[in-house]
Short mmCIF file of C-alpha atoms and ligand atoms in Angstrom, two decimals:
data_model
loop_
_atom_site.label_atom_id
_atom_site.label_comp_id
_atom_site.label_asym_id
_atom_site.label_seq_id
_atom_site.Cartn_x
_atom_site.Cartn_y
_atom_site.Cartn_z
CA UNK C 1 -74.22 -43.59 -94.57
CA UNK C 2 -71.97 -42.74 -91.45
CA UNK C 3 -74.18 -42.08 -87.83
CA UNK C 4 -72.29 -39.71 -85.47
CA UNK C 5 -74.28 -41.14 -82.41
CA UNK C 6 -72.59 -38.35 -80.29
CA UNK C 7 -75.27 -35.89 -81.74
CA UNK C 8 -78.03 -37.75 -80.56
CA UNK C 9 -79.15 -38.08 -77.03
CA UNK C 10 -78.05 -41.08 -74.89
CA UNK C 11 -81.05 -44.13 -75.30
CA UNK C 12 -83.56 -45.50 -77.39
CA UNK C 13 -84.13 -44.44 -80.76
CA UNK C 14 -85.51 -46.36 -84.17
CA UNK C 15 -84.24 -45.78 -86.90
CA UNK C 16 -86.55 -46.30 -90.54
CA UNK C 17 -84.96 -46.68 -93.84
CA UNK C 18 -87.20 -44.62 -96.54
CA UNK C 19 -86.52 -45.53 -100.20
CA UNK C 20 -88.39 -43.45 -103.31
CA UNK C 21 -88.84 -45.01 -106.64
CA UNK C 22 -88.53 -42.95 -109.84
CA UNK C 23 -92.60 -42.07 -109.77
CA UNK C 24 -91.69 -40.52 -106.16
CA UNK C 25 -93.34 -43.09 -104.14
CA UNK C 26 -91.83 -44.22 -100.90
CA UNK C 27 -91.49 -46.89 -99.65
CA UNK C 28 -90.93 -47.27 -95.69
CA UNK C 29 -88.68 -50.26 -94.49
CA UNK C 30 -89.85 -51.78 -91.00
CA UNK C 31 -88.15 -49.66 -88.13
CA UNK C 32 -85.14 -51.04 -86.12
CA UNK C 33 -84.89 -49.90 -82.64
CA UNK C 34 -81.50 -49.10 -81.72
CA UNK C 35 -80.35 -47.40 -78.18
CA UNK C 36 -77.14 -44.52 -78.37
CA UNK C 37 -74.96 -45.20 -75.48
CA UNK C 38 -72.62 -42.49 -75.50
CA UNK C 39 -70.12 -40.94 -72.68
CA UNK C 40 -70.88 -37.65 -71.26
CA UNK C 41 -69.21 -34.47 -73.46
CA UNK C 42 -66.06 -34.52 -72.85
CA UNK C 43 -64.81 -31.73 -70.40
CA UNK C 44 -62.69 -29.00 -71.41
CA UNK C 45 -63.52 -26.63 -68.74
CA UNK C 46 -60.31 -26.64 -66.12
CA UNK C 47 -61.03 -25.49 -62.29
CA UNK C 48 -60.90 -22.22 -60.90
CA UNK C 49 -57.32 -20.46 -60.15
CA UNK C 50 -56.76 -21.81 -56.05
CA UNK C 51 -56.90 -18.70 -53.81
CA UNK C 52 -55.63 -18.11 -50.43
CA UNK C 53 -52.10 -19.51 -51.03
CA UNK C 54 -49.73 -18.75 -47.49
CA UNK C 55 -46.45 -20.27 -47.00
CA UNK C 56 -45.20 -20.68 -43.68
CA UNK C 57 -41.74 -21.75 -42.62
CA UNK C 58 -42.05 -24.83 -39.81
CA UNK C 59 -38.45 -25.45 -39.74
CA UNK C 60 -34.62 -24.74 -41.65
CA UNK C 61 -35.59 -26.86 -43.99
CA UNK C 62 -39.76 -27.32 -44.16
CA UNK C 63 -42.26 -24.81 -45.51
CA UNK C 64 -45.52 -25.94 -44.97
CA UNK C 65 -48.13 -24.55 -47.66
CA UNK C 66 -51.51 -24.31 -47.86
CA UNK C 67 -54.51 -22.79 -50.04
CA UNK C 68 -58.39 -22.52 -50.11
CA UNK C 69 -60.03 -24.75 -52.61
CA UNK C 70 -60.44 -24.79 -56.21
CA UNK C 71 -64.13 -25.39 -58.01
CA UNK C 72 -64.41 -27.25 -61.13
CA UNK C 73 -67.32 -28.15 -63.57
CA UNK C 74 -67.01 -31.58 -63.03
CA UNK C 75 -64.79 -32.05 -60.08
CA UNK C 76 -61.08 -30.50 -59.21
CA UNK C 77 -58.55 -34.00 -58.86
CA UNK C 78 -55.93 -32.09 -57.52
CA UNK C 79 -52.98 -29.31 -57.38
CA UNK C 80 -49.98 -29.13 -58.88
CA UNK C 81 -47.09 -27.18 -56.38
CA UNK C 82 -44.30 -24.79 -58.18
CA UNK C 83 -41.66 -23.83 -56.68
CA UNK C 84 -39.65 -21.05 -58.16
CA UNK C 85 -41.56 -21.79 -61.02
CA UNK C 86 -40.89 -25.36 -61.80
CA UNK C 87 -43.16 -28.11 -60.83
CA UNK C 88 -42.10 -30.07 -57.41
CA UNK C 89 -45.29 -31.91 -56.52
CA UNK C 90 -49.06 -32.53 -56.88
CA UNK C 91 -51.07 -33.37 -54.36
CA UNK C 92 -54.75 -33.83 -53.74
CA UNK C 93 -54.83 -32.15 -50.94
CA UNK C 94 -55.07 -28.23 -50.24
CA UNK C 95 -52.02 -28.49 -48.82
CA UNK C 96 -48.25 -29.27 -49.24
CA UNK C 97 -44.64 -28.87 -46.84
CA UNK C 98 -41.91 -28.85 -48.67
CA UNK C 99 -39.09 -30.77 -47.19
CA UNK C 100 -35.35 -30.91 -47.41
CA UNK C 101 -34.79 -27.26 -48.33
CA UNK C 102 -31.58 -25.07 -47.11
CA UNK C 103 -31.61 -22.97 -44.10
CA UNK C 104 -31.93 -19.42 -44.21
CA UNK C 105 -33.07 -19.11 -47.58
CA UNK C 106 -36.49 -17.58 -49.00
CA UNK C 107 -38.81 -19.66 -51.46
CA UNK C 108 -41.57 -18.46 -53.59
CA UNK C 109 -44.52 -21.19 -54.17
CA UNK C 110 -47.72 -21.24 -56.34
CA UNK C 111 -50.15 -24.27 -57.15
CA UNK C 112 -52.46 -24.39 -59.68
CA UNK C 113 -55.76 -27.17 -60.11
CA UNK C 114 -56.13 -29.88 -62.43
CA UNK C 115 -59.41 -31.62 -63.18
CA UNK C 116 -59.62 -35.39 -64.11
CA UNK C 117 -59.82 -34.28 -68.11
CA UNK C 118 -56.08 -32.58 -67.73
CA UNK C 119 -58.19 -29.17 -67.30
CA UNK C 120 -55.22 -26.97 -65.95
CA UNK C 121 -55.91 -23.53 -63.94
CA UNK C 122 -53.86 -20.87 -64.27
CA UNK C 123 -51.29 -20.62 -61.00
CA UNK C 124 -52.36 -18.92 -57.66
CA UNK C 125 -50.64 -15.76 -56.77
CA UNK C 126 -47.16 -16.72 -55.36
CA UNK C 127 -46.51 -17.29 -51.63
CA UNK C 128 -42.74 -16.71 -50.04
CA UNK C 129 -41.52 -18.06 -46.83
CA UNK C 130 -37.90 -18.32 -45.59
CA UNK C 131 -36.43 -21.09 -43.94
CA UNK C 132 -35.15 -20.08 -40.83
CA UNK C 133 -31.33 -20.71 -39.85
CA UNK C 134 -30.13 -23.94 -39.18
CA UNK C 135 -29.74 -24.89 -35.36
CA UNK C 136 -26.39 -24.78 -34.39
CA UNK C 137 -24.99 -28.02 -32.55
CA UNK C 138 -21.50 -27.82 -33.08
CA UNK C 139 -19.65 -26.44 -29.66
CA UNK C 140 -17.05 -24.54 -29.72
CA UNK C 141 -13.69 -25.33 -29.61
CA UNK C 142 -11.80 -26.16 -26.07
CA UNK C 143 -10.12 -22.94 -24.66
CA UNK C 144 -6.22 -23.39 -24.93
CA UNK C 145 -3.56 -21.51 -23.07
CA UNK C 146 -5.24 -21.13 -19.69
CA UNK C 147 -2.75 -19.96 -17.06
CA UNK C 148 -3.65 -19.16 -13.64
CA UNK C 149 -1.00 -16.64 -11.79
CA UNK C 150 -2.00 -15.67 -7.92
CA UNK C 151 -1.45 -11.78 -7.94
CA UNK C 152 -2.28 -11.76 -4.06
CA UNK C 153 -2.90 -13.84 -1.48
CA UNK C 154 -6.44 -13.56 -1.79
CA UNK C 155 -6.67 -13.32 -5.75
CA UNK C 156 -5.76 -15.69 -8.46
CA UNK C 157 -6.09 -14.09 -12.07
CA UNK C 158 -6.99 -16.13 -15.44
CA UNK C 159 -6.22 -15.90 -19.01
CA UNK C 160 -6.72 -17.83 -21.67
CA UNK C 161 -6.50 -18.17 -25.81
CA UNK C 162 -10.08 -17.59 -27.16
CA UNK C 163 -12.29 -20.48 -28.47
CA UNK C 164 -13.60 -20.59 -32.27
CA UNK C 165 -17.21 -21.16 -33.04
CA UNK C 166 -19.09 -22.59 -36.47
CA UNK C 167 -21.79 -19.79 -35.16
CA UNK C 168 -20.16 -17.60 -32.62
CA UNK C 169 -18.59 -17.93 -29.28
CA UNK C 170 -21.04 -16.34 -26.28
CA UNK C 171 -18.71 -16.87 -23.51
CA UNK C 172 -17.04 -19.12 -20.78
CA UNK C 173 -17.54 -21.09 -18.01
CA UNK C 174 -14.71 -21.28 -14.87
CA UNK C 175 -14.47 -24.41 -13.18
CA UNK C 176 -12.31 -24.28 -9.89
CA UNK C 177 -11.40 -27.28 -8.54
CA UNK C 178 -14.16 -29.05 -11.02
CA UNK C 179 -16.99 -26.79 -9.56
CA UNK C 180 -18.52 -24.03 -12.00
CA UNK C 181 -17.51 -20.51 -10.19
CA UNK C 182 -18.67 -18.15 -12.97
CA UNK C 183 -19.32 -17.65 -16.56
CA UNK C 184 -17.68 -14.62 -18.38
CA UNK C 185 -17.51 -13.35 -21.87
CA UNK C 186 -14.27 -12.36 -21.53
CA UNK C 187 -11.18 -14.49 -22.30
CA UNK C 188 -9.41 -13.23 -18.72
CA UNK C 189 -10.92 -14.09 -14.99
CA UNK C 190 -10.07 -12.57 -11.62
CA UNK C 191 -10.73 -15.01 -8.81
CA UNK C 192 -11.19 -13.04 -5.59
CA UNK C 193 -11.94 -13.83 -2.01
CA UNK C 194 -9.41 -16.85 -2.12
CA UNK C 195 -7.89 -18.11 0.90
CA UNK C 196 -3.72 -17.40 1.16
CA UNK C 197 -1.31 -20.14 1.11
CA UNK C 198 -3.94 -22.32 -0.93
CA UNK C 199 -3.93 -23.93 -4.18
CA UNK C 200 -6.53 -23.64 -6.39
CA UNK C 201 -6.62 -25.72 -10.19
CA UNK C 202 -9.08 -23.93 -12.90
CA UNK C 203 -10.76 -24.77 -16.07
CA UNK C 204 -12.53 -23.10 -18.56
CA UNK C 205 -15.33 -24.15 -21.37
CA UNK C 206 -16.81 -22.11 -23.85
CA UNK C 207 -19.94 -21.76 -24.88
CA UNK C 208 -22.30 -20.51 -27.82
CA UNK C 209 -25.80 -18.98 -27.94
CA UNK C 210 -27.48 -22.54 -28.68
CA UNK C 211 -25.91 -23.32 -25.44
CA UNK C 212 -23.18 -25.65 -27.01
CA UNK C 213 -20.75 -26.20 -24.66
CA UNK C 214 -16.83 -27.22 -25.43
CA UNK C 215 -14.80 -29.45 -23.27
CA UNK C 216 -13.05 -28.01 -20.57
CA UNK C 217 -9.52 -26.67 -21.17
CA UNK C 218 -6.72 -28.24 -19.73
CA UNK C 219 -6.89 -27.73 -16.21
CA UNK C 220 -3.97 -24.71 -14.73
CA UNK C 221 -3.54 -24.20 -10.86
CA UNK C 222 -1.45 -21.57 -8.58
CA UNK C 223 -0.84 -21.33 -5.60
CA UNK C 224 -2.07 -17.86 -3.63
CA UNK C 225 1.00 -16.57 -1.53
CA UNK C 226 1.11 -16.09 2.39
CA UNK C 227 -1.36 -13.35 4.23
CA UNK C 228 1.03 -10.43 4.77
CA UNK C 229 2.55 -9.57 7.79
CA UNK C 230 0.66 -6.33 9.27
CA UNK C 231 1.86 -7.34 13.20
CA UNK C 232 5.18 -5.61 14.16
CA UNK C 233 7.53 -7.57 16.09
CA UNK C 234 7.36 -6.94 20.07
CA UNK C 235 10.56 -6.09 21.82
CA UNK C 236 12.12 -5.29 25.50
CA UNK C 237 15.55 -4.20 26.28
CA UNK C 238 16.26 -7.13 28.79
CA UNK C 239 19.65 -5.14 30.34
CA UNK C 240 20.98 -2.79 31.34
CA UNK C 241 17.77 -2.44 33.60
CA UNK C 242 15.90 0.72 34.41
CA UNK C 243 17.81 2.83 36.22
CA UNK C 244 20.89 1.13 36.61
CA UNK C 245 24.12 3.20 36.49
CA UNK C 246 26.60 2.64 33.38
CA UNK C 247 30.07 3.23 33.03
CA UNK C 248 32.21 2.18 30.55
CA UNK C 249 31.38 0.30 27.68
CA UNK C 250 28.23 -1.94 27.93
CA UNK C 251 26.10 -4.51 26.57
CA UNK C 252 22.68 -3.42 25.25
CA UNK C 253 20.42 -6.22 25.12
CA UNK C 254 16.84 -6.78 23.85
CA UNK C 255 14.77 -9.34 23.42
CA UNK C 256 12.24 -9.65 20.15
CA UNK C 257 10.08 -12.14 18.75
CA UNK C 258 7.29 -11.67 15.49
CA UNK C 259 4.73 -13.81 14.62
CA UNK C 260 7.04 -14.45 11.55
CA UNK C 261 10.45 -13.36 12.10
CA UNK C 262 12.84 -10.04 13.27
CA UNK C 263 14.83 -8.66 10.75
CA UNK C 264 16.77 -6.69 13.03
CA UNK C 265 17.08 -4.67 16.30
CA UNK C 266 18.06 -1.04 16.37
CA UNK C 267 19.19 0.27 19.53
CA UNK C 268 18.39 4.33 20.17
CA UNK C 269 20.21 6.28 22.56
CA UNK C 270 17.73 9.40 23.62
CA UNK C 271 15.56 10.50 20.96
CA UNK C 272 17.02 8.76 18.38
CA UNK C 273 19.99 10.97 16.94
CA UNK C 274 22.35 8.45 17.57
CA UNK C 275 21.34 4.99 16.64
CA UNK C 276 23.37 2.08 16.81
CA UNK C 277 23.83 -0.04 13.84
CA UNK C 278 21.35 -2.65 13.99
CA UNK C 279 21.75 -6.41 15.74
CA UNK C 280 20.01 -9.04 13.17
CA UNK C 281 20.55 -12.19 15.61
CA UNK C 282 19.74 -13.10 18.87
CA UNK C 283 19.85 -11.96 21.39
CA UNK C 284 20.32 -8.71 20.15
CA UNK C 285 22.75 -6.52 21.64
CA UNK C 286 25.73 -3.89 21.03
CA UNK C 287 28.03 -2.70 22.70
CA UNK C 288 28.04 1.09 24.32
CA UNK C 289 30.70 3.08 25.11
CA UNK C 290 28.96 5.08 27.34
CA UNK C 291 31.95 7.81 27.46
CA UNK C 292 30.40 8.56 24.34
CA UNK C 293 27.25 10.51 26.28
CA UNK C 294 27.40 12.68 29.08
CA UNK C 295 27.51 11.89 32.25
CA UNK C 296 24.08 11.62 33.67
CA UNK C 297 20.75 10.32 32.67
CA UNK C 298 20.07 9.20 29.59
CA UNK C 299 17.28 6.94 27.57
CA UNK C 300 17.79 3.78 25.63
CA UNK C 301 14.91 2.45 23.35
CA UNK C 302 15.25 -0.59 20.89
CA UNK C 303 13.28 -0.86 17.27
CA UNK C 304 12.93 -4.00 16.05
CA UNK C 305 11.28 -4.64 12.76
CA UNK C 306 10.21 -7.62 10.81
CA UNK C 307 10.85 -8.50 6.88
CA UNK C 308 7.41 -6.56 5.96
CA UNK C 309 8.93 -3.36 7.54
CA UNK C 310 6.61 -3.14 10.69
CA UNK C 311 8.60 -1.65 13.14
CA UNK C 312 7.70 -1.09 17.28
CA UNK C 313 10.17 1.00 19.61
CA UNK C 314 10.61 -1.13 22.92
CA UNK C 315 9.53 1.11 26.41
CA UNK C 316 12.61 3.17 26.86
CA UNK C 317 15.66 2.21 29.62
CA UNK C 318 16.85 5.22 31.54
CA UNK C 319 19.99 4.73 32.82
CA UNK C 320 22.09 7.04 34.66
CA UNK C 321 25.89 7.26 32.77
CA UNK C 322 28.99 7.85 35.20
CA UNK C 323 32.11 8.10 33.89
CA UNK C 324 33.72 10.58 35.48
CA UNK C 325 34.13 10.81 39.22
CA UNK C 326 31.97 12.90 40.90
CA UNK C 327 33.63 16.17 42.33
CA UNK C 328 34.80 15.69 46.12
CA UNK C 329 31.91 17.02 48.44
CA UNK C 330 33.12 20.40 49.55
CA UNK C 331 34.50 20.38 53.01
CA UNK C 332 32.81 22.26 55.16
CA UNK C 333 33.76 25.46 55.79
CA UNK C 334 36.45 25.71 58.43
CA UNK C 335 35.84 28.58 60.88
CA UNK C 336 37.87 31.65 59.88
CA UNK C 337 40.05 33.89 62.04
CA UNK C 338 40.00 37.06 60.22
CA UNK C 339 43.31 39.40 61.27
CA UNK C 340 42.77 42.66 60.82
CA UNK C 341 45.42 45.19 59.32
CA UNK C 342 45.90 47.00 62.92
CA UNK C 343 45.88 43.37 64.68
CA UNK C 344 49.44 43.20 66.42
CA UNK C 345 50.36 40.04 63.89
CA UNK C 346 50.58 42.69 61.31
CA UNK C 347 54.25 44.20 61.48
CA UNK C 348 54.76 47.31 58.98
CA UNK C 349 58.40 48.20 57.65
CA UNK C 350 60.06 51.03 55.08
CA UNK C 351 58.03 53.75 53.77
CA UNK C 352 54.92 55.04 53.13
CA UNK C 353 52.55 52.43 55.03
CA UNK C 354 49.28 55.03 56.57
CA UNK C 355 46.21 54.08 56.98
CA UNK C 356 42.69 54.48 54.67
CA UNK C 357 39.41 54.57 56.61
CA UNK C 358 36.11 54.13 54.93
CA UNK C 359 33.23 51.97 55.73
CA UNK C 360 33.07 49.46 52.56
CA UNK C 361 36.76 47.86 54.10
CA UNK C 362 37.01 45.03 56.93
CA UNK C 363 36.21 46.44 59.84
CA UNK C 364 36.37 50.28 58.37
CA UNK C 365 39.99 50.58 57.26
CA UNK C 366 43.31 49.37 56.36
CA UNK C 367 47.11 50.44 55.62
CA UNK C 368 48.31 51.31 52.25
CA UNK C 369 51.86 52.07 51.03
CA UNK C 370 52.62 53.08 47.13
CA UNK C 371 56.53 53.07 48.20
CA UNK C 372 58.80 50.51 46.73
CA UNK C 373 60.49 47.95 49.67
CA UNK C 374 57.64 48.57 51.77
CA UNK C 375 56.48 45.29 54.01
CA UNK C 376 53.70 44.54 55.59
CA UNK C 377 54.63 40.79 57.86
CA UNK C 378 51.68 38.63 58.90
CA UNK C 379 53.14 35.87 61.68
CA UNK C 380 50.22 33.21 62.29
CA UNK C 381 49.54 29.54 62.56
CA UNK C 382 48.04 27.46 60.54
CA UNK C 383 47.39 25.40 57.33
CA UNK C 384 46.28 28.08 55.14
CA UNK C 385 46.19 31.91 55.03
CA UNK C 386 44.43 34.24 52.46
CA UNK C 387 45.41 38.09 51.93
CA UNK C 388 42.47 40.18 52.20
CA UNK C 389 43.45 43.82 50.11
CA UNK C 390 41.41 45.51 47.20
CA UNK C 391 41.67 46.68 44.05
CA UNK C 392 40.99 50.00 41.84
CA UNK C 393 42.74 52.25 39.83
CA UNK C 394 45.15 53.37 42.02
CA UNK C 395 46.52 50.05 42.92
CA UNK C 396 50.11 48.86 41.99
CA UNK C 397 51.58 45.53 42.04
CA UNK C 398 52.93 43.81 45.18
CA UNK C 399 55.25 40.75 45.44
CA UNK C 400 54.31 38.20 48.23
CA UNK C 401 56.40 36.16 50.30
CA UNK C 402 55.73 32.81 51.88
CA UNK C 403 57.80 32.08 55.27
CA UNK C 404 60.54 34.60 53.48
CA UNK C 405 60.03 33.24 50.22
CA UNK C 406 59.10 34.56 47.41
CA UNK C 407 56.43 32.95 45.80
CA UNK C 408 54.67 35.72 43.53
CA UNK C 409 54.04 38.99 42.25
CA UNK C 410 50.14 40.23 42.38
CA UNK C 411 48.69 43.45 40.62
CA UNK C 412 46.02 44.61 42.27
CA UNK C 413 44.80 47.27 39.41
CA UNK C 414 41.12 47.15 38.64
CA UNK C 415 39.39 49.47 36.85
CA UNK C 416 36.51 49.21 38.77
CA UNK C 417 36.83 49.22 43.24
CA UNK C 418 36.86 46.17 44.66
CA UNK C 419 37.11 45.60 48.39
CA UNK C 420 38.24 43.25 50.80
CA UNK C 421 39.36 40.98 47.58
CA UNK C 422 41.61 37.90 48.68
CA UNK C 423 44.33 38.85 46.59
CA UNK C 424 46.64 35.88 47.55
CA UNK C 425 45.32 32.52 49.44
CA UNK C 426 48.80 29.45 50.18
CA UNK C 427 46.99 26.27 50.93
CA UNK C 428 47.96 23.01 52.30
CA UNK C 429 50.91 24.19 54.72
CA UNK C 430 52.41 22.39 57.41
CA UNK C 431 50.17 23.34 60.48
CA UNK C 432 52.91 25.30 61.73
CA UNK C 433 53.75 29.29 62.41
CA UNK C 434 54.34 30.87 59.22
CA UNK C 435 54.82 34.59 58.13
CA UNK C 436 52.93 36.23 55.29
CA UNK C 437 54.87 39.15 53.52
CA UNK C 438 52.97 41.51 51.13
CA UNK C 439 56.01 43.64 49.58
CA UNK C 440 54.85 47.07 47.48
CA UNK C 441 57.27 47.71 44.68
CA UNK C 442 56.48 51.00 43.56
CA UNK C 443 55.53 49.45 40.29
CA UNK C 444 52.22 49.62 38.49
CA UNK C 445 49.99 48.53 35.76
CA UNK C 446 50.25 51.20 33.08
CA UNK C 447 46.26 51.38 33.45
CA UNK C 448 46.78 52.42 36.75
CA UNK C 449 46.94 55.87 38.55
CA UNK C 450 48.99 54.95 41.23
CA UNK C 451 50.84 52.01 43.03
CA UNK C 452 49.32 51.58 46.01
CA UNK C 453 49.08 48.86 47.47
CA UNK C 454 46.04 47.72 50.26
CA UNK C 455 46.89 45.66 53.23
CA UNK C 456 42.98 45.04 54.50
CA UNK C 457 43.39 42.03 56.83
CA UNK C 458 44.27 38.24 56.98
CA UNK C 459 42.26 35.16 56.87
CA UNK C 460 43.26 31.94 58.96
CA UNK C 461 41.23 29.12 58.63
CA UNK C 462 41.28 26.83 61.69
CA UNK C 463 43.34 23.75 60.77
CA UNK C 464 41.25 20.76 59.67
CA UNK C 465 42.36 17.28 59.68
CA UNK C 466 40.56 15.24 56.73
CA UNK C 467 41.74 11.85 57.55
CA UNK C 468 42.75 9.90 60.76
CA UNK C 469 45.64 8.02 60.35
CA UNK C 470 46.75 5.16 62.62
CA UNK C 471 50.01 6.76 62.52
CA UNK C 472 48.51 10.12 64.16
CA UNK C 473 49.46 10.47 67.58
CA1 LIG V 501 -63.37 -29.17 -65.54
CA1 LIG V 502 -21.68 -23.68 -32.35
CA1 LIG V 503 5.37 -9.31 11.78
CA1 LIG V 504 41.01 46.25 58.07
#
């Protein structure tokens, strides 16, 4: 017969073959003592599901998991990991990183326990974690195309071509003269605050939010222009001098100087309508023909002004312009011998003379005639003589004889009275005796009433000598 010793307990047991003959007795063979040595039962219970199960990202491409313990009837021997549902590891441990994974991307894990019979548990709930992006250490590309123009003397503006980035470009750093100046996000840079007549060399690097940064652009300089001129040039009119008297034409003469250069020098006569054309060398100077101002005092001011149009008027010249020649002093007035109409010099002939009294005439009255050939005959001595008659609307015209000459024909018509009128004056004659001959013609202005005419008295100035000559006696 066949002994399954698995249904008998482990250890000592005898064991007594009975045999029973055909009369049904038995007979008992001596016992044998045998011992069972069998395993344990063999296990077929598997652990308990693990529990607890987190996933945790520890880099782009590690997830570390983890999970609480499993149980088991006879002991758990380990864990197998799933990821995505397929089998990546086992482990003995309760927990697990996965390595080598991509960067931002989510996994899903679950681990189930195995017991040292191949007793599988059913897998954990599922844990996710995602993988964070990878670090960026690429830089970005050099910046190309950098210029640097000076737009002022204190300001130098950049520009250049944009760099490229694997992640993204966060912005730039300007170098001048290899020192870092600023950082922009922009692809353009005003530099301010720069000294004129300097040169300045830039650079530019870009940069991206890992703090990559490129290699500096090639390097582009320029040169900030000269400070502009704000001072105005100083000037002086060095001649003619103040006050000085001009005839003529003349030199007008200044002298300028600018802390960088005159242009020009504008010469202004008065208040500047009439401006000369402008001198641009030195020294600067026109010439004035003073005949064209009048006589007397005028003002002269110069404007010079420099390339940057600052402009200053000089302190004004006043000269004094003389181009004509001042009028003779008058002489002084000779003493007069008046002759009165009645005085014995006076020598009446032909018809008509008689005599008018009233108090406005020399000396209260005087001797008329209106009839044609009438004479009245002044003798006297001198240089000069002046007839002394009147006008009005009575008067006529009388003709007037020097020394028995005729010399001209007077009309002593007025429409309004005027008394004791010199109605005829002969200058410069020979200091001699002389006669004086008023002759009334009868004729008139057609205005008039009448053709009287009025014989009031006679001036003789006292003869004057104006110059001694070595010839005079
Ligand atoms: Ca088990
Ligand atoms: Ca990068
Ligand atoms: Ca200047
Ligand atoms: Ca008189």
């Amino acid at each position: 017969m066949s002994w399954n010793t698995t249904s008998t307990n482990n250890g000592s047991h005898t064991l007594t073959a009975v045999a029973t003959d055909i009369l049904g007795v038995r007979w008992n063979s001596a016992p044998v003592t045998v011992t069972v040595s069998n395993g344990p039962p063999p296990d077929t219970t598997p652990p308990s599901v693990p529990t607890g199960l987190t996933a945790s990202a520890v880099s782009s491409s590690q997830i570390k998991l983890s999970w609480a313990a499993s149980s088991d009837n006879v002991g758990v021997s380990g864990y197998r990991v799933y990821r995505g549902g397929t089998q990546i590891a086992t482990t003995s441990a309760t927990s697990f990183t996965n390595t080598g994974l991509s960067p931002s991307t989510t996994y899903t894990y679950a681990v189930a326990a195995f017991d040292a019979a191949g007793n599988l548990s059913a897998q954990s709930s599922p844990a996710s974690a995602t993988t964070p992006a990878a670090p960026d250490t690429t830089p970005p590309s050099a910046p190309t195309g950098l210029t640097a123009s000076a737009v002022s003397s204190s300001q130098i503006n950049l520009s250049w071509a944009a760099s490229s980035d694997n992640v993204g470009v966060s912005g730039y750093r300007v170098y001048r003269n290899g020192t870092q100046i600023a950082t922009t996000s922009a692809t353009s840079f005003p530099n301010t605050g720069l000294s004129p007549s300097t040169t300045y060399t830039y650079a530019v690097a870009a940069f991206d939010a890992a703090g990559n940064l490129s290699a500096q652009s090639s390097p582009a300089s320029a040169t900030t222009p000269a400070a502009p001129d704000t001072t105005p040039p100083a000037v002086s009119i060095t001649s003619p001098s103040n006050g000085q008297t001009v005839s003529a034409t003349v030199t007008v003469t200044a002298s300028a100087s600018d802390n960088v250069g005159v242009v020009g020098v504008q010469f202004l006569l008065d208040d500047g309508i009439n401006g000369s054309a402008e001198a641009t060398t030195a020294p600067y100077s026109v010439s004035w023909n003073t005949a064209t101002a009048s006589d007397g005092s005028h003002k002269i001011t110069a404007i010079a002004r420099d390339a940057a149009g600052n402009s200053t008027p000089s302190a004004p010249v006043t000269v004094t312009v003389a181009n004509n020649a001042p009028a003779p002093p008058p002489p002084p007035p000779a003493p007069v011998t008046r002759f009165e109409d009645t005085d014995p010099s006076v020598v009446y002939s032909g018809p008509g003379w008689r005599s008018d009294m009233y108090a406005a005439l020399s000396n209260g009255g005087a001797t008329a005639s209106d009839q044609a050939g009438a004479q009245a005959t002044f003798t006297f001595t001198g240089t000069s003589v002046s007839w002394i008659g009147g006008r009005w609307v009575e008067e006529g015209i009388a003709r007037v004889f020097l020394d028995g000459s005729f010399v001209t024909e007077v009309d002593t018509y007025s429409k309004t009275k005027e008394v004791q009128v010199p109605l005829f004056t002969a200058l410069d004659l020979a200091n001699t005796s002389h006669t004086l001959t008023i002759e009334v013609t009868g004729r008139k202005n057609v205005a008039s009433n009448l053709a009287f005419v009025l014989v009031d008295a006679f001036d003789v100035p006292a003869a004057t000598i104006s110059r001694l000559q070595d010839t005079d006696p």
